[in-house]
Coordinates of C-alpha atoms in Angstrom, one line a residue:
Chain S
X1125 CA 39.7 2.6 -6.8
X1126 CA 39.3 1.6 -10.6
X1127 CA 37.1 4.3 -12.5
X1128 CA 33.8 1.8 -12.5
X1129 CA 32.8 0.2 -16.1
X1130 CA 30.0 1.7 -17.4
X1131 CA 27.4 0.3 -19.8
X1132 CA 27.6 0.9 -23.2
X1133 CA 25.5 3.9 -24.4
X1134 CA 22.5 3.3 -26.0
X1135 CA 21.1 0.4 -24.0
X1136 CA 17.7 0.0 -25.3
X1137 CA 19.2 0.3 -28.9
X1138 CA 21.4 -2.4 -28.2
X1139 CA 18.6 -4.8 -26.2
X1140 CA 15.5 -3.8 -28.3
X1141 CA 13.9 -7.2 -30.4
X1142 CA 13.9 -5.4 -33.5
X1143 CA 12.0 -6.8 -36.9
X1144 CA 13.7 -10.5 -37.7
X1145 CA 14.6 -10.9 -33.7
X1146 CA 14.5 -14.0 -33.0
X1147 CA 14.4 -14.6 -29.3
X1148 CA 16.4 -19.2 -29.9
X1149 CA 19.5 -17.1 -31.2
X1150 CA 19.5 -14.8 -27.8
X1151 CA 22.2 -16.3 -25.2
X1152 CA 20.8 -16.0 -21.7
X1153 CA 24.5 -15.9 -20.9
X1154 CA 25.5 -13.3 -22.7
X1155 CA 25.7 -9.8 -21.3
X1156 CA 25.5 -7.9 -24.6
X1157 CA 27.0 -3.8 -24.1
X1158 CA 28.2 -4.9 -21.0
X1159 CA 32.2 -5.4 -20.8
X1160 CA 32.7 -5.8 -16.8
X1161 CA 32.4 -8.8 -14.1
X1162 CA 30.2 -9.8 -11.9
X1163 CA 31.7 -7.4 -9.2
X1164 CA 31.8 -4.6 -11.9
X1165 CA 28.3 -4.8 -12.7
X1166 CA 27.2 -4.9 -9.0
X1167 CA 29.6 -1.3 -8.4
X1168 CA 27.9 0.3 -10.9
X1169 CA 24.6 -0.5 -10.0
X1170 CA 25.0 1.3 -6.5
X1171 CA 26.9 3.9 -7.9
X1172 CA 24.0 4.3 -9.9
X1173 CA 21.3 4.2 -7.7
X1174 CA 21.4 8.5 -6.5
X1175 CA 21.3 9.2 -10.8
X1176 CA 17.9 7.2 -10.6
X1177 CA 16.7 8.0 -7.9
X1178 CA 17.9 12.2 -8.6
X1179 CA 15.6 11.6 -11.6
X1180 CA 12.3 9.9 -10.7
X1181 CA 11.9 12.6 -8.0
X1182 CA 11.9 14.8 -10.6
X1183 CA 9.3 12.8 -13.1
X1184 CA 7.6 13.7 -9.5
X1185 CA 8.0 17.2 -8.8
X1186 CA 6.9 17.9 -12.5
X1187 CA 4.1 16.2 -12.6
X1188 CA 2.8 18.8 -9.3
X1189 CA 4.2 21.5 -11.8
X1190 CA 1.2 20.1 -14.8
X1191 CA 2.9 17.9 -16.5
X1192 CA 1.9 14.3 -17.3
X1193 CA 5.2 12.6 -18.1
X1194 CA 5.4 8.9 -16.4
X1195 CA 7.5 5.8 -16.8
X1196 CA 5.8 1.9 -17.4
X1197 CA 8.0 -0.9 -17.1
X1198 CA 7.0 -3.8 -17.7
X1199 CA 8.2 -6.8 -16.8
X1200 CA 7.5 -10.0 -18.4
X1201 CA 9.7 -13.8 -17.9
X1202 CA 9.5 -17.5 -16.9
X1203 CA 9.0 -18.4 -13.4
X1204 CA 12.4 -17.6 -11.2
X1205 CA 13.8 -15.4 -13.8
X1206 CA 14.6 -12.8 -11.2
X1207 CA 11.5 -10.4 -11.5
X1208 CA 11.4 -9.6 -7.4
X1209 CA 14.9 -9.1 -7.4
X1210 CA 14.9 -6.5 -9.8
X1211 CA 12.0 -4.8 -8.4
X1212 CA 14.1 -5.1 -5.0
X1213 CA 17.1 -4.3 -6.7
X1214 CA 16.5 -1.7 -8.8
X1215 CA 13.3 -0.2 -8.0
X1216 CA 14.3 -0.3 -4.3
X1217 CA 16.7 2.8 -4.5
X1218 CA 13.3 5.1 -5.9
X1219 CA 11.2 7.2 -3.5
X1220 CA 8.9 4.8 -3.0
X1221 CA 5.8 8.1 -2.9
X1222 CA 6.7 7.7 -6.5
X1223 CA 6.9 3.9 -8.0
X1224 CA 3.5 2.7 -8.7
X1225 CA 3.7 -1.5 -8.1
X1226 CA 1.5 -3.4 -9.0
X1227 CA 1.8 -7.4 -9.6
X1228 CA -0.6 -9.7 -11.9
X1229 CA -1.7 -13.0 -10.9
X1230 CA -4.5 -15.1 -11.8
X1231 CA -8.3 -12.6 -12.6
X1232 CA -10.3 -12.7 -10.3
X1233 CA -14.5 -14.0 -11.6
X1234 CA -14.9 -9.7 -11.5
X1235 CA -11.6 -9.2 -13.6
X1236 CA -11.8 -12.0 -16.2
X1237 CA -16.1 -11.0 -16.7
X1238 CA -14.3 -7.5 -18.2
X1239 CA -12.1 -7.4 -21.2
X1240 CA -8.3 -8.1 -20.5
X1241 CA -7.8 -4.5 -20.2
X1242 CA -9.8 -3.2 -18.1
X1243 CA -7.5 -4.2 -14.6
X1244 CA -5.0 -3.0 -16.4
X1245 CA -5.9 0.3 -17.9
X1246 CA -6.9 0.9 -13.5
X1247 CA -3.5 0.3 -12.6
X1248 CA -1.7 2.7 -15.5
X1249 CA 0.9 4.9 -14.3
X1250 CA -0.2 8.2 -12.5
X1251 CA 1.4 12.0 -14.3
X1252 CA 4.8 12.1 -12.4
X1253 CA 4.7 8.0 -11.5
X1254 CA 6.9 5.1 -12.2
X1255 CA 4.9 2.1 -12.6
X1256 CA 6.2 -0.7 -12.7
X1257 CA 3.8 -4.6 -13.6
X1258 CA 5.2 -7.6 -12.2
X1259 CA 3.3 -9.4 -15.0
X1260 CA 1.0 -8.0 -17.1
X1261 CA -1.6 -7.8 -20.1
X1262 CA 1.3 -9.9 -22.2
X1263 CA 0.2 -12.7 -19.3
X1264 CA -3.0 -12.6 -22.2
X1265 CA -1.2 -13.3 -25.3
X1266 CA 1.5 -15.6 -23.3
X1267 CA -0.2 -18.5 -20.4
X1268 CA -3.3 -18.2 -22.8
X1269 CA -1.7 -19.0 -26.1
X1270 CA 0.6 -21.8 -25.3
X1271 CA -2.6 -23.1 -23.2
X1272 CA -4.9 -22.7 -25.9
X1273 CA -7.1 -20.5 -23.6
X1274 CA -7.8 -18.2 -26.3
X1275 CA -8.9 -18.7 -30.2
X1276 CA -6.1 -18.0 -32.4
X1277 CA -8.3 -14.9 -34.2
X1278 CA -9.1 -13.3 -30.7
X1279 CA -5.0 -14.6 -30.0
X1280 CA -4.6 -11.6 -33.0
X1281 CA -8.2 -9.0 -31.4
X1282 CA -5.3 -8.4 -28.7
X1283 CA -2.6 -8.2 -30.0
X1284 CA -4.3 -5.2 -31.5
X1285 CA -6.4 -3.9 -28.5
X1286 CA -2.5 -4.2 -27.0
X1287 CA -0.8 -2.2 -29.6
X1288 CA -3.6 0.6 -29.6
X1289 CA -3.7 0.5 -25.2
X1290 CA 0.4 1.1 -25.6
X1291 CA 0.2 3.6 -28.6
X1292 CA -2.3 5.7 -26.4
X1293 CA -0.6 5.3 -23.3
X1294 CA 2.2 6.7 -24.9
X1295 CA 0.7 9.8 -27.0
X1296 CA -0.9 10.1 -23.4
X1297 CA 2.5 11.4 -21.7
X1298 CA 3.5 7.3 -21.1
X1299 CA 7.5 6.3 -21.6
X1300 CA 7.0 2.3 -22.2
X1301 CA 10.0 0.3 -20.9
X1302 CA 8.8 -3.3 -22.2
X1303 CA 11.5 -6.1 -20.6
X1304 CA 11.5 -9.9 -21.3
X1305 CA 13.4 -11.2 -18.5
X1306 CA 15.7 -14.4 -20.8
X1307 CA 16.9 -17.1 -19.0
X1308 CA 17.7 -20.7 -20.0
X1309 CA 15.2 -24.0 -19.2
X1310 CA 19.4 -25.5 -17.0
X1311 CA 19.5 -22.3 -15.1
X1312 CA 15.7 -22.7 -14.3
X1313 CA 16.5 -25.8 -13.5
X1314 CA 19.2 -24.7 -11.0
X1315 CA 16.9 -22.1 -9.9
X1316 CA 13.9 -24.4 -8.5
X1317 CA 16.5 -27.0 -6.9
X1318 CA 17.6 -23.5 -4.7
X1319 CA 14.4 -23.1 -3.7
X1320 CA 14.0 -27.0 -2.6
X1321 CA 17.5 -26.4 -0.6
X1322 CA 16.7 -23.1 1.2
X1323 CA 14.2 -22.8 4.2
X1324 CA 14.0 -18.5 2.8
X1325 CA 13.0 -19.9 -0.6
X1326 CA 11.4 -22.7 0.1
X1327 CA 7.8 -20.7 0.7
X1328 CA 8.5 -19.4 -3.0
X1329 CA 8.2 -23.3 -4.3
X1330 CA 5.5 -24.3 -6.2
X1331 CA 4.5 -27.6 -8.4
X1332 CA 2.6 -25.1 -10.3
X1333 CA 5.3 -24.1 -12.1
X1334 CA 6.9 -27.4 -12.4
X1335 CA 4.0 -27.9 -14.7
X1336 CA 4.2 -24.7 -17.0
X1337 CA 7.6 -25.1 -17.6
X1338 CA 6.5 -28.3 -19.1
X1339 CA 5.7 -26.0 -22.2
X1340 CA 8.1 -24.2 -21.9
X1341 CA 9.0 -24.2 -26.1
X1342 CA 5.9 -23.5 -25.9
X1343 CA 6.3 -20.0 -24.1
X1344 CA 9.4 -19.4 -26.0
X1345 CA 7.0 -19.2 -29.4
X1346 CA 4.7 -17.5 -27.6
X1347 CA 6.8 -14.8 -26.6
X1348 CA 8.4 -14.9 -30.0
X1349 CA 4.7 -14.0 -31.3
X1350 CA 4.7 -11.0 -28.9
X1351 CA 7.6 -9.7 -30.4
X1352 CA 6.3 -9.6 -33.3
X1353 CA 3.3 -8.6 -33.3
X1354 CA 4.0 -6.0 -30.4
X1355 CA 7.2 -4.6 -31.2
X1356 CA 6.1 -1.3 -32.2
X1357 CA 8.8 1.6 -32.4
X1358 CA 6.7 4.0 -29.0
X1359 CA 6.7 0.8 -27.3
X1360 CA 9.1 -1.9 -28.7
X1361 CA 10.4 -5.3 -26.9
X1362 CA 13.7 -5.6 -24.8
X1363 CA 15.4 -8.8 -24.3
X1364 CA 17.7 -9.1 -21.3
X1365 CA 19.6 -12.5 -20.7
X1366 CA 18.9 -12.9 -17.6
X1367 CA 21.4 -15.8 -16.2
X1368 CA 23.9 -13.6 -14.8
X1369 CA 21.3 -12.2 -12.2
X1370 CA 23.4 -9.0 -11.4
X1371 CA 23.5 -8.4 -15.5
X1372 CA 19.7 -8.4 -15.9
X1373 CA 20.2 -5.9 -12.8
X1374 CA 22.5 -4.0 -14.6
X1375 CA 20.7 -3.9 -18.1
X1376 CA 17.7 -3.2 -16.8
X1377 CA 19.0 0.3 -14.6
X1378 CA 20.1 1.3 -18.1
X1379 CA 17.1 1.0 -19.6
X1380 CA 15.5 2.8 -16.5
X1381 CA 17.8 5.7 -16.9
X1382 CA 18.3 6.4 -20.0
X1383 CA 14.1 6.2 -20.8
X1384 CA 14.5 8.9 -17.4
X1385 CA 17.0 10.2 -19.5
X1386 CA 15.5 11.1 -22.9
X1387 CA 12.8 13.0 -21.0
X1388 CA 15.4 16.5 -20.2
X1389 CA 13.8 16.5 -16.7
X1390 CA 14.9 19.5 -14.7
X1391 CA 13.2 20.7 -11.8
X1392 CA 10.2 23.1 -11.3
X1393 CA 10.7 26.1 -10.3
X1394 CA 7.1 27.4 -9.0
X1395 CA 5.6 30.2 -9.8
X1396 CA 6.5 32.4 -6.7
X1397 CA 8.5 35.7 -4.8
X1398 CA 11.6 33.4 -3.5
X1399 CA 13.0 36.8 -2.0
X1400 CA 9.2 37.6 -0.3
X1401 CA 8.8 34.1 1.2
X1402 CA 12.6 33.9 3.0
X1403 CA 11.5 36.9 4.3
X1404 CA 7.6 36.3 5.3
X1405 CA 9.4 32.3 6.7
X1406 CA 12.0 34.9 8.3
X1407 CA 9.1 36.5 10.5
X1408 CA 6.6 33.7 10.8
Chain W
X1066 CA 35.7 -1.4 13.1
X1067 CA 34.8 -0.5 16.4
X1068 CA 31.4 -2.1 17.0
X1069 CA 27.6 -0.8 15.8
X1070 CA 25.9 1.4 19.1
X1071 CA 23.0 -0.3 19.9
X1072 CA 18.6 1.3 20.8
X1073 CA 17.6 0.5 23.7
X1074 CA 15.7 -3.3 24.1
X1075 CA 12.0 -1.7 24.0
X1076 CA 12.0 0.6 21.4
X1077 CA 8.9 1.2 22.1
X1078 CA 8.0 1.2 26.2
X1079 CA 11.2 4.3 25.7
X1080 CA 8.6 6.5 22.9
X1081 CA 5.4 5.5 23.8
X1082 CA 2.7 8.6 24.7
X1083 CA 1.8 7.0 28.0
X1084 CA -1.2 8.2 30.2
X1085 CA 0.3 11.4 31.6
X1086 CA 2.4 12.4 28.3
X1087 CA 3.0 15.5 28.0
X1088 CA 3.9 16.9 24.3
X1089 CA 4.8 19.7 25.3
X1090 CA 7.8 18.1 27.9
X1091 CA 9.2 16.2 25.1
X1092 CA 12.4 18.0 23.8
X1093 CA 12.4 17.2 19.9
X1094 CA 16.7 17.9 20.3
X1095 CA 17.2 14.4 22.3
X1096 CA 17.4 11.4 21.4
X1097 CA 16.0 9.0 24.2
X1098 CA 17.1 5.4 24.1
X1099 CA 19.6 5.9 22.0
X1100 CA 23.4 7.5 23.2
X1101 CA 24.7 7.0 20.1
X1102 CA 26.0 10.6 17.8
X1103 CA 24.9 11.2 13.5
X1104 CA 28.0 8.6 12.1
X1105 CA 26.5 5.5 14.7
X1106 CA 23.1 6.5 13.8
X1107 CA 23.4 6.0 10.7
X1108 CA 25.8 2.7 11.2
X1109 CA 23.6 1.4 12.7
X1110 CA 20.7 1.9 10.4
X1111 CA 22.4 0.8 7.2
X1112 CA 23.7 -2.8 9.5
X1113 CA 20.1 -3.0 10.4
X1114 CA 18.5 -2.7 7.1
X1115 CA 19.3 -6.8 6.2
X1116 CA 17.3 -7.5 9.2
X1117 CA 14.5 -6.1 8.6
X1118 CA 14.0 -7.0 5.0
X1119 CA 13.9 -10.2 6.6
X1120 CA 11.3 -9.9 9.1
X1121 CA 9.2 -8.7 6.3
X1122 CA 9.0 -10.8 3.6
X1123 CA 8.9 -13.6 6.2
X1124 CA 5.6 -11.5 6.9
X1125 CA 5.1 -11.5 3.9
X1126 CA 6.5 -15.8 2.8
X1127 CA 3.1 -16.3 6.1
X1128 CA 0.4 -15.4 4.4
X1129 CA 0.7 -17.2 1.1
X1130 CA 0.4 -19.7 3.8
X1131 CA -2.7 -18.8 5.8
X1132 CA -1.3 -15.7 8.3
X1133 CA -3.2 -12.4 8.7
X1134 CA -0.8 -10.8 10.4
X1135 CA 0.1 -7.1 8.8
X1136 CA 1.8 -4.0 9.8
X1137 CA 0.6 -0.4 9.7
X1138 CA 2.6 2.4 10.2
X1139 CA 0.9 5.5 10.3
X1140 CA 2.7 9.0 10.0
X1141 CA 1.9 12.0 11.5
X1142 CA 3.7 15.3 11.5
X1143 CA 3.8 19.1 11.3
X1144 CA 5.3 19.6 7.3
X1145 CA 8.9 19.1 6.6
X1146 CA 9.4 16.7 9.5
X1147 CA 10.9 13.8 7.8
X1148 CA 7.7 11.9 7.1
X1149 CA 9.2 11.0 3.1
X1150 CA 12.5 10.6 4.6
X1151 CA 11.2 7.8 6.5
X1152 CA 9.6 6.5 4.4
X1153 CA 12.5 6.2 1.6
X1154 CA 15.6 5.2 4.1
X1155 CA 13.5 3.0 6.5
X1156 CA 10.6 1.3 4.3
X1157 CA 13.5 1.7 0.7
X1158 CA 15.1 -1.4 2.2
X1159 CA 11.8 -3.5 2.7
X1160 CA 10.6 -5.7 -1.2
X1161 CA 8.0 -3.0 -2.1
X1162 CA 6.0 -6.2 -3.6
X1163 CA 5.5 -6.3 0.3
X1164 CA 4.9 -2.4 1.2
X1165 CA 1.7 -0.8 0.8
X1166 CA 2.5 2.8 1.0
X1167 CA -0.1 5.4 1.4
X1168 CA -0.3 9.5 1.2
X1169 CA -3.6 10.8 1.5
X1170 CA -3.6 14.5 0.4
X1171 CA -6.7 16.6 0.8
X1172 CA -10.0 14.7 0.4
X1173 CA -11.8 14.4 -2.6
X1174 CA -15.2 15.7 -2.8
X1175 CA -15.9 11.7 -3.5
X1176 CA -14.5 10.8 -0.4
X1177 CA -16.4 13.9 1.1
X1178 CA -19.4 12.5 0.5
X1179 CA -18.8 9.5 2.3
X1180 CA -17.8 9.2 6.3
X1181 CA -14.0 10.1 7.2
X1182 CA -13.1 6.4 8.0
X1183 CA -14.5 5.5 4.0
X1184 CA -11.5 6.1 2.3
X1185 CA -9.2 4.8 5.5
X1186 CA -10.8 1.2 5.4
X1187 CA -9.6 0.6 1.1
X1188 CA -6.2 1.5 2.1
X1189 CA -5.8 -0.9 5.0
X1190 CA -2.8 -3.3 3.9
X1191 CA -4.1 -7.1 3.8
X1192 CA -2.0 -9.6 4.8
X1193 CA 1.5 -10.0 4.8
X1194 CA 1.7 -6.5 4.4
X1195 CA 3.3 -3.2 5.4
X1196 CA 1.0 -0.4 5.6
X1197 CA 1.8 2.9 6.1
X1198 CA 0.3 5.8 6.3
X1199 CA 1.8 8.8 5.7
X1200 CA -0.8 12.0 7.0
X1201 CA -4.4 9.4 8.0
X1202 CA -7.4 10.0 9.8
X1203 CA -5.7 11.6 12.5
X1204 CA -5.5 15.2 9.7
X1205 CA -9.9 14.4 10.5
X1206 CA -9.3 15.5 14.5
X1207 CA -6.1 17.3 14.2
X1208 CA -6.4 20.1 10.9
X1209 CA -10.1 19.8 11.6
X1210 CA -9.8 20.4 14.7
X1211 CA -7.7 23.0 14.0
X1212 CA -9.6 25.5 11.8
X1213 CA -12.9 23.6 13.5
X1214 CA -13.6 22.6 10.8
X1215 CA -15.7 19.8 13.5
X1216 CA -18.2 20.6 16.4
X1217 CA -16.4 19.0 19.4
X1218 CA -19.1 16.7 19.6
X1219 CA -18.8 15.6 15.8
X1220 CA -14.3 15.1 17.4
X1221 CA -15.5 13.3 20.5
X1222 CA -17.5 10.5 17.7
X1223 CA -14.7 10.6 15.0
X1224 CA -12.0 9.8 18.6
X1225 CA -14.6 7.0 19.5
X1226 CA -14.8 6.0 15.6
X1227 CA -10.6 5.6 15.4
X1228 CA -10.6 4.0 18.3
X1229 CA -13.3 1.2 18.0
X1230 CA -11.9 0.9 13.8
X1231 CA -8.5 0.7 15.3
X1232 CA -9.6 -2.5 17.5
X1233 CA -10.8 -3.8 15.4
X1234 CA -7.9 -3.9 12.2
X1235 CA -5.4 -4.9 15.7
X1236 CA -8.0 -7.9 16.0
X1237 CA -8.5 -8.4 12.9
X1238 CA -4.6 -9.4 12.6
X1239 CA -2.8 -6.1 13.2
X1240 CA 0.6 -4.5 14.6
X1241 CA -0.1 -0.8 14.5
X1242 CA 2.5 1.2 15.0
X1243 CA 1.6 4.8 15.4
X1244 CA 3.8 7.8 15.2
X1245 CA 4.2 11.7 15.5
X1246 CA 7.0 13.1 14.2
X1247 CA 8.6 16.1 16.8
X1248 CA 9.9 19.2 15.3
X1249 CA 10.5 22.3 16.9
X1250 CA 8.6 25.3 15.2
X1251 CA 11.9 27.0 14.2
X1252 CA 13.4 23.1 13.0
X1253 CA 10.3 24.0 11.4
X1254 CA 11.4 27.3 9.6
X1255 CA 15.1 26.2 9.1
X1256 CA 13.5 23.5 7.5
X1257 CA 11.5 25.9 5.4
X1258 CA 14.3 27.7 4.7
X1259 CA 16.5 25.4 2.7
X1260 CA 13.5 24.2 0.8
X1261 CA 14.0 28.7 -0.3
X1262 CA 17.8 27.9 -0.7
X1263 CA 17.8 24.9 -2.8
X1264 CA 16.3 24.3 -6.6
X1265 CA 15.8 20.9 -6.5
X1266 CA 14.1 21.1 -3.0
X1267 CA 12.3 24.8 -4.0
X1268 CA 9.1 22.7 -5.5
X1269 CA 8.6 21.0 -2.3
X1270 CA 7.8 24.9 -1.3
X1271 CA 3.8 25.0 -0.5
X1272 CA 3.1 29.3 1.1
X1273 CA 0.4 27.0 2.7
X1274 CA 2.6 25.5 4.6
X1275 CA 3.0 29.3 5.5
X1276 CA -0.6 29.6 7.1
X1277 CA -0.5 26.3 9.1
X1278 CA 2.2 27.2 10.2
X1279 CA 1.0 30.1 12.2
X1280 CA -1.8 28.2 13.5
X1281 CA 1.7 25.6 15.3
X1282 CA 0.2 25.8 19.4
X1283 CA -3.8 24.9 18.0
X1284 CA -1.3 21.8 16.6
X1285 CA 0.1 20.8 19.0
X1286 CA -3.1 20.9 21.3
X1287 CA -4.5 19.1 19.0
X1288 CA -2.0 16.4 19.1
X1289 CA -2.2 16.0 22.2
X1290 CA -6.2 15.6 22.3
X1291 CA -5.4 13.0 19.9
X1292 CA -2.7 11.4 22.1
X1293 CA -4.8 11.5 25.0
X1294 CA -7.5 10.1 23.5
X1295 CA -6.5 7.3 20.8
X1296 CA -3.2 6.3 22.8
X1297 CA -5.1 2.8 23.4
X1298 CA -3.1 -0.2 24.9
X1299 CA -3.4 -2.1 21.4
X1300 CA -2.2 0.9 19.0
X1301 CA -0.3 3.3 21.5
X1302 CA 1.3 6.9 20.0
X1303 CA 5.1 7.3 19.6
X1304 CA 6.0 10.4 20.0
X1305 CA 9.3 11.1 17.8
X1306 CA 12.1 13.6 18.8
X1307 CA 13.0 14.6 14.4
X1308 CA 14.6 17.3 15.5
X1309 CA 17.9 15.2 14.0
X1310 CA 17.0 13.5 11.1
X1311 CA 19.3 10.7 11.8
X1312 CA 17.9 10.1 14.5
X1313 CA 13.7 9.9 13.6
X1314 CA 14.9 7.8 10.9
X1315 CA 16.6 5.1 13.2
X1316 CA 13.5 5.1 15.9
X1317 CA 11.3 4.4 14.4
X1318 CA 13.4 1.4 12.1
X1319 CA 13.4 0.2 15.5
X1320 CA 9.8 0.4 16.4
X1321 CA 9.0 -1.7 13.1
X1322 CA 11.9 -3.6 13.9
X1323 CA 10.3 -4.3 17.3
X1324 CA 6.9 -5.1 15.6
X1325 CA 7.9 -6.9 13.6
X1326 CA 9.7 -9.5 16.2
X1327 CA 7.2 -9.5 18.5
X1328 CA 5.3 -12.1 15.8
X1329 CA 7.4 -14.0 16.2
X1330 CA 8.3 -14.6 12.7
X1331 CA 9.6 -17.7 10.9
X1332 CA 10.2 -19.6 7.2
X1333 CA 6.0 -20.6 6.2
X1334 CA 7.6 -25.2 5.1
X1335 CA 4.2 -25.4 2.2
X1336 CA 3.2 -28.7 2.6
X1337 CA 5.6 -30.7 -0.2
X1338 CA 7.8 -33.7 -0.2
X1339 CA 10.8 -31.9 -1.2
X1340 CA 12.9 -34.9 -2.1
X1341 CA 10.6 -36.3 -4.2
X1342 CA 9.9 -32.2 -5.4
X1343 CA 13.6 -32.5 -6.4
X1344 CA 13.4 -35.2 -8.0
X1345 CA 10.7 -34.3 -10.3
X1346 CA 12.5 -30.9 -10.7
X1347 CA 15.4 -32.5 -12.3
X1348 CA 13.8 -35.1 -14.3
X1349 CA 11.9 -31.9 -16.4

């Protein structure tokens, strides 16, 4: 078997929305950092599942010995972009006990009665966990901006609040990985049609998706504004081209691996006399 | 490739703790309902992952259209019996968005200030979910019985309360699958020693496990009492021999498949004019 085709070493550097980044210039069909094809990508994904699972277990193990390190993956995208697939295929290799997944829906009346970060704070990952936000506090500066549910001043307040919130999480031990899955308008059309054509996918179709689709350009502007306002050094945005589902999965897996490797995790060594414990077990 | 070796058709009937069941007579090394070996079992497990994933997605999809059906898998066992492995290997194939996992630890002071079912009720699975309890309300009639933290009268009250609680959950749409993973005392010794010998497992070792191990016979009595008192028709106990990890995983996967198949799930058909929606998408 041929060697597995590897991703470029610096996935975060490759996919980061730097100062001056323009979403318009990002090609949803491209595969930055990766030269392999679909088969190679799927092979790489499977090949690295065990690495990811082990790093996650080390992160979890560390928390049992006082480490406060944790990961928070924030996934944002237009409908049908493949957030669910990322959760299943990338997170699926990890031990479910160490993954804290939260899908944020439209806020309930109770949630609406608080500041927008109230419901977010409650779902921040615990020490040792890999948290995943499927949608997030960014909805409050995306859909709210698109439909003018918040004034320009209120949006500014929220950008600032988000930066402060994320800076605090980071300072408390969280590595934040922010990902926007970037699909094209045409690709979304194909995926909506595919939902209508497949009885196993039809239940996911909502005519509401079509309503939001009509605001495509406004959404792209709102994403661009979010990148401009909240792509901080501690918690930069990554824009992952997502017309090719396999590439998006490979890329997000790489971002997670890089984040975890950056923590230089080790298996914790409990403070016990292994020889003596072994004797006690033998005698028990 | 040879045909996959199948499990017996009625896994629940095979593994159920019926009236008169005796834990002492159950052999932790046995593989009831399955004639294959380890390789065959692992092949079967992988082979059925997609079935399980699809059934779980249908369960989830149904809840979006008003179904209140849900599954609750309750896992109880002595330390090292492999609850974590079940969660990773059996639940791992499902979409994490449809799995609600709760690991119950020793209760916090706040939890202790309420009735023992208070913290359990809060974690009951939502409609469409596969809930998994890693330990559960049964700790309140197991460790509490072993250490006499509850009087005999209080234990009786709890058995009754558990039966009422589970009957209500069942009536509200929950299929409860109760599983005790049954390892032998000797097998536990081997697994504790294995933890001490492997740097990747050492962090899981706790000298507290050894303390509880000293009460092995009392625990077996407490399990037997729990089976006698709470193996109801609606929510029977299953005792899964677990000295062979691969067998325990196959057996629990079968129990889940059978529970899900019993619901006769179908893909929901939303109330919309597919032809018209297709046209609207095409034009959008």
